[in-house]
PDB file of C-alpha atoms in Angstrom:
ATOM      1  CA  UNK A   1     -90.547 -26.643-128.769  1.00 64.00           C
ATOM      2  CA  UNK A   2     -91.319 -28.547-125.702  1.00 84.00           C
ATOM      3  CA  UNK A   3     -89.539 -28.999-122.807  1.00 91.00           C
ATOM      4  CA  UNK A   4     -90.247 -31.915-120.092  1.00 92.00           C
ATOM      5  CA  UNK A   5     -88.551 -31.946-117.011  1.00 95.00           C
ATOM      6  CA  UNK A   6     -88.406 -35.309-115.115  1.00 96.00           C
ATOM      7  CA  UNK A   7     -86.393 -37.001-112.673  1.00 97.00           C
ATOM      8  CA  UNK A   8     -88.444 -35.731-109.214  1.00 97.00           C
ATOM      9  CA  UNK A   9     -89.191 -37.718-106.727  1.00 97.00           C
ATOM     10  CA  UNK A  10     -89.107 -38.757-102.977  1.00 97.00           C
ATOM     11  CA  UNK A  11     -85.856 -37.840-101.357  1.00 98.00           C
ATOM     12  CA  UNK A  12     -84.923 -37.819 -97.694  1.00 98.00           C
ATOM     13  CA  UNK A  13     -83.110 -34.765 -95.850  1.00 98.00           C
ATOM     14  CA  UNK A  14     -79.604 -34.856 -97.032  1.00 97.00           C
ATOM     15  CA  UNK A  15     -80.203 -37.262-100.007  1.00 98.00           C
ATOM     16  CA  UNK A  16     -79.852 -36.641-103.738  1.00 98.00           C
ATOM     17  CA  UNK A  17     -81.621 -36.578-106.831  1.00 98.00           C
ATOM     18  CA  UNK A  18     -80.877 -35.836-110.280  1.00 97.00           C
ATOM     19  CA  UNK A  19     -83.199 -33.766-112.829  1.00 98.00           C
ATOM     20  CA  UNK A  20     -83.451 -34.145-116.456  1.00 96.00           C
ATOM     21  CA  UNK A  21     -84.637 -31.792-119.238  1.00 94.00           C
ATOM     22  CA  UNK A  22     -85.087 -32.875-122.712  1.00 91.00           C
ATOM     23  CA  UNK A  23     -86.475 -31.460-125.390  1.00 86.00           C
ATOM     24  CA  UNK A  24     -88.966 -32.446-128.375  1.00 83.00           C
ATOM     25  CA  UNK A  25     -89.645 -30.765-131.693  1.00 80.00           C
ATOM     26  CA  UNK A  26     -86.385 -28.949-131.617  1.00 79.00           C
ATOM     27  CA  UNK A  27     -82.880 -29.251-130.439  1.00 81.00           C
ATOM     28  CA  UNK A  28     -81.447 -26.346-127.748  1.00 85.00           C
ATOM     29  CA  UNK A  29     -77.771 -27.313-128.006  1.00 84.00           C
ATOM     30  CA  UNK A  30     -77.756 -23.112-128.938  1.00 87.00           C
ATOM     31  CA  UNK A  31     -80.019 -21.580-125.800  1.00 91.00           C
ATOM     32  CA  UNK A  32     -79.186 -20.618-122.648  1.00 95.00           C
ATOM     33  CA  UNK A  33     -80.866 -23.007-120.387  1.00 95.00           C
ATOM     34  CA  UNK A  34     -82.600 -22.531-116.798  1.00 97.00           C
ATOM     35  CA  UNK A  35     -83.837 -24.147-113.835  1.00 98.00           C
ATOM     36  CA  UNK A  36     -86.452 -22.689-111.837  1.00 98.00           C
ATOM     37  CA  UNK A  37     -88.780 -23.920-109.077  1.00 98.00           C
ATOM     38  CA  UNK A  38     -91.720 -23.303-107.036  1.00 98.00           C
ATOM     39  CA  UNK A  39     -92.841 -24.097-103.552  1.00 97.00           C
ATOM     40  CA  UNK A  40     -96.451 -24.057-102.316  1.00 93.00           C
ATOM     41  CA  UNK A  41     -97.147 -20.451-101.404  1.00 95.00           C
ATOM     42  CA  UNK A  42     -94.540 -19.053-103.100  1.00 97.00           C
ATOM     43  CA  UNK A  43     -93.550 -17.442-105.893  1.00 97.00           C
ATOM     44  CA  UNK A  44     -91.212 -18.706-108.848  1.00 97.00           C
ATOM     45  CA  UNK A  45     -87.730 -18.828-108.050  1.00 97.00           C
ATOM     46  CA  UNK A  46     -84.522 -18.958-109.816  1.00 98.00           C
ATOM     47  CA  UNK A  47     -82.062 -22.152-109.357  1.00 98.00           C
ATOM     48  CA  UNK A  48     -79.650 -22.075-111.824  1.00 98.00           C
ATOM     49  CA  UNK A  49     -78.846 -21.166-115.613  1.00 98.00           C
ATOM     50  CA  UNK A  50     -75.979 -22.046-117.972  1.00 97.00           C
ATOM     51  CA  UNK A  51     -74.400 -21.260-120.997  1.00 95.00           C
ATOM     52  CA  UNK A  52     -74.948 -22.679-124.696  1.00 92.00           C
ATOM     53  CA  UNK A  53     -71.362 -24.411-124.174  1.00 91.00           C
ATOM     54  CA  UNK A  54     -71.856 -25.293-120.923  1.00 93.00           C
ATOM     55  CA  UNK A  55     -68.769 -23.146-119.839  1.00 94.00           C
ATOM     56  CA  UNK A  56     -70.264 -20.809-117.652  1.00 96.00           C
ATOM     57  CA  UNK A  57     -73.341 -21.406-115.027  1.00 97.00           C
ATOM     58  CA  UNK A  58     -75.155 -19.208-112.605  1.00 97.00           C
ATOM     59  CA  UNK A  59     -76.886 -19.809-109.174  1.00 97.00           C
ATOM     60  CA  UNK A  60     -78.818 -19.057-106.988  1.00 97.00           C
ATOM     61  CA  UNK A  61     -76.657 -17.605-104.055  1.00 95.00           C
ATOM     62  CA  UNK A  62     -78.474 -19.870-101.446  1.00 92.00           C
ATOM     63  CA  UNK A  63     -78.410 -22.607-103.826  1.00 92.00           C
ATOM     64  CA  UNK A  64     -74.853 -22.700-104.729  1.00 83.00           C
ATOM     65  CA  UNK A  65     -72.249 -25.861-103.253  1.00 90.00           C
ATOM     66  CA  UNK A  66     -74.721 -27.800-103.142  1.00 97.00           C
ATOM     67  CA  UNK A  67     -76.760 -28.099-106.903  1.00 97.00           C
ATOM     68  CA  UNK A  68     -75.189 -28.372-109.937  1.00 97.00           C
ATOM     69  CA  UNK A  69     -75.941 -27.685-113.551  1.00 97.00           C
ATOM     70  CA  UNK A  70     -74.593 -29.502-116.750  1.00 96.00           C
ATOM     71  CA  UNK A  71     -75.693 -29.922-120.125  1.00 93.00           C
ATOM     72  CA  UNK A  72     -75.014 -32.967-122.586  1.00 86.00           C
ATOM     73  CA  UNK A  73     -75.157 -31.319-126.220  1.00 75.00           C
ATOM     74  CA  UNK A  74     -74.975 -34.355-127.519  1.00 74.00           C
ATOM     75  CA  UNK A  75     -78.048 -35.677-126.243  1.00 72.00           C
ATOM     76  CA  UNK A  76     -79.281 -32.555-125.627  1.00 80.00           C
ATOM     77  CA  UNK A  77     -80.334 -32.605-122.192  1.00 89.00           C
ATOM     78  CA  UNK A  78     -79.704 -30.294-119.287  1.00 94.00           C
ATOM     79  CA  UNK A  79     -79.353 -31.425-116.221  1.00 96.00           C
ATOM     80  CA  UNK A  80     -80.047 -30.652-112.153  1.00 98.00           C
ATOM     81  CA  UNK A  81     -78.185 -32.275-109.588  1.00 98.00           C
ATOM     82  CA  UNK A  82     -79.358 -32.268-106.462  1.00 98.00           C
ATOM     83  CA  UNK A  83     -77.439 -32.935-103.091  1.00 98.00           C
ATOM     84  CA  UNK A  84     -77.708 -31.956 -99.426  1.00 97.00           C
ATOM     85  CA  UNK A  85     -81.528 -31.713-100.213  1.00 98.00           C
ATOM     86  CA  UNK A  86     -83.473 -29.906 -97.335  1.00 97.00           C
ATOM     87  CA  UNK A  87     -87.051 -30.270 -96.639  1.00 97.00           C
ATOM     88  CA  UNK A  88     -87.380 -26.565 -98.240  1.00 96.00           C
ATOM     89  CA  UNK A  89     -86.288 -27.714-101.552  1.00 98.00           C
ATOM     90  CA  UNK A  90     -89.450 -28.753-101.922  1.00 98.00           C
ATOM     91  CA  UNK A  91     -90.940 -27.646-104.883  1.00 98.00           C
ATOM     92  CA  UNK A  92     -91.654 -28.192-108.588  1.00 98.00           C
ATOM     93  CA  UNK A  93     -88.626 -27.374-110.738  1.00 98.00           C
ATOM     94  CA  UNK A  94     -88.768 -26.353-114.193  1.00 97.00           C
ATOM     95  CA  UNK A  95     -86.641 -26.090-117.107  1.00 96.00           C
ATOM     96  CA  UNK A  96     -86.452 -23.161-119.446  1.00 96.00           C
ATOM     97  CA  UNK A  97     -84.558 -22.060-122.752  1.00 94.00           C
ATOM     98  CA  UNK A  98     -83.755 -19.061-123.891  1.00 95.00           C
ATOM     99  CA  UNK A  99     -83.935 -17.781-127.408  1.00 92.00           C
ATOM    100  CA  UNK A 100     -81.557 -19.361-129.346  1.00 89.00           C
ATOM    101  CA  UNK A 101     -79.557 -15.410-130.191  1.00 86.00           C
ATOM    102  CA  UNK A 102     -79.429 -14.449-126.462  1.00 91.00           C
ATOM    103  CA  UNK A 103     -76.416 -15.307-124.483  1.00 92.00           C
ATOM    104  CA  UNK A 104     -77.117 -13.452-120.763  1.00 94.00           C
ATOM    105  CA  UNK A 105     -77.752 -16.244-118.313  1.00 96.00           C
ATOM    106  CA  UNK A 106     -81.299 -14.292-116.918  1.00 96.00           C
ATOM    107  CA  UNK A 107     -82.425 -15.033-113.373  1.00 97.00           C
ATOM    108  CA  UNK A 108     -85.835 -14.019-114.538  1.00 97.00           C
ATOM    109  CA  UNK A 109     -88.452 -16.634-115.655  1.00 97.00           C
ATOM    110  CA  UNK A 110     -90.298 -13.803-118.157  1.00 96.00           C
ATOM    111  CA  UNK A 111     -86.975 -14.031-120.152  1.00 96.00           C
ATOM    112  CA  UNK A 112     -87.202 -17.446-121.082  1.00 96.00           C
ATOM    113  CA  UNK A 113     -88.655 -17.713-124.268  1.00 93.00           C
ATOM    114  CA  UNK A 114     -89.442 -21.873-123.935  1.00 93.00           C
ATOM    115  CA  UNK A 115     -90.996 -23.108-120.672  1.00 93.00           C
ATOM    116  CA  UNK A 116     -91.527 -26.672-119.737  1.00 89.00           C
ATOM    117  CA  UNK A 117     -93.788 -28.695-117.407  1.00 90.00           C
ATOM    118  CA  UNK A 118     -92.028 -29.354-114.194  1.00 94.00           C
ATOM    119  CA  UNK A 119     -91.066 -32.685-112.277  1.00 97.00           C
ATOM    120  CA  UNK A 120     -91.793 -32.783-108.505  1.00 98.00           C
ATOM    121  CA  UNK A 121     -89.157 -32.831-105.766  1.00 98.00           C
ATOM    122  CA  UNK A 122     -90.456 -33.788-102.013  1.00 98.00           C
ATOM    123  CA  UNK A 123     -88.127 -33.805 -99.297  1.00 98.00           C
ATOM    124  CA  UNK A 124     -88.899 -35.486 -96.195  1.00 97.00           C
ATOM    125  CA  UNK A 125     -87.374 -34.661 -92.584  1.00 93.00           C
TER     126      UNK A 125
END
């Protein structure tokens, strides 16, 4: 399984963007799905995660009211949205799955079993 993030970009202080994760070889309509990301410096950090049906959804306290996560099982994507963005959401985000017969919506990137590249977000000031 492979999982491609896209959808980073450019964005100005208080702009939007919108992630995408899609994967290839397999469909993950029955893993929980994650979003991480990484600034320069720093160490992984946990964004948000959400349920096979898309019912329930977990953030990152700091995070939360201003990104959302959703999932389209019929196209099998997962998506980020973005808003408010601050210059220190900065970072590259990643997507992750879970194994298909866990249900616990980890904050902890070692529990995703599927990893993908990440997309770049910049914010400008």
């Amino acid at each position: 399984v492979q999982l491609q993030a896209s959808g980073g970009g450019l964005a100005q202080a208080g702009g939007s963007l919108r992630l995408s994760c899609a994967a290839s070889g397999r469909t993950f309509s029955n893993n929980v799905m994650g979003w991480f990301r990484q600034a320069p410096g720093k160490e992984r950090e946990f964004v948000a995660a959400i349920s096979k049906d898309g019912a329930s959804t977990s953030y990152a306290a700091s995070l939360k009211g201003r990104f959302t996560i959703a999932r389209d099982s019929a196209k099998s994507t997962v998506s980020l949205h973005l808003n408010d963005l601050k210059p220190e959401d900065t970072a590259v985000y990643y997507c992750a799955a879970r194994s298909p017969s866990i249900t616990v919506l980890s904050r902890s990137w070692s529990q995703y079993a599927y990893r993908g590249q990440g997309t770049q977000v910049t914010v400008s000031s």
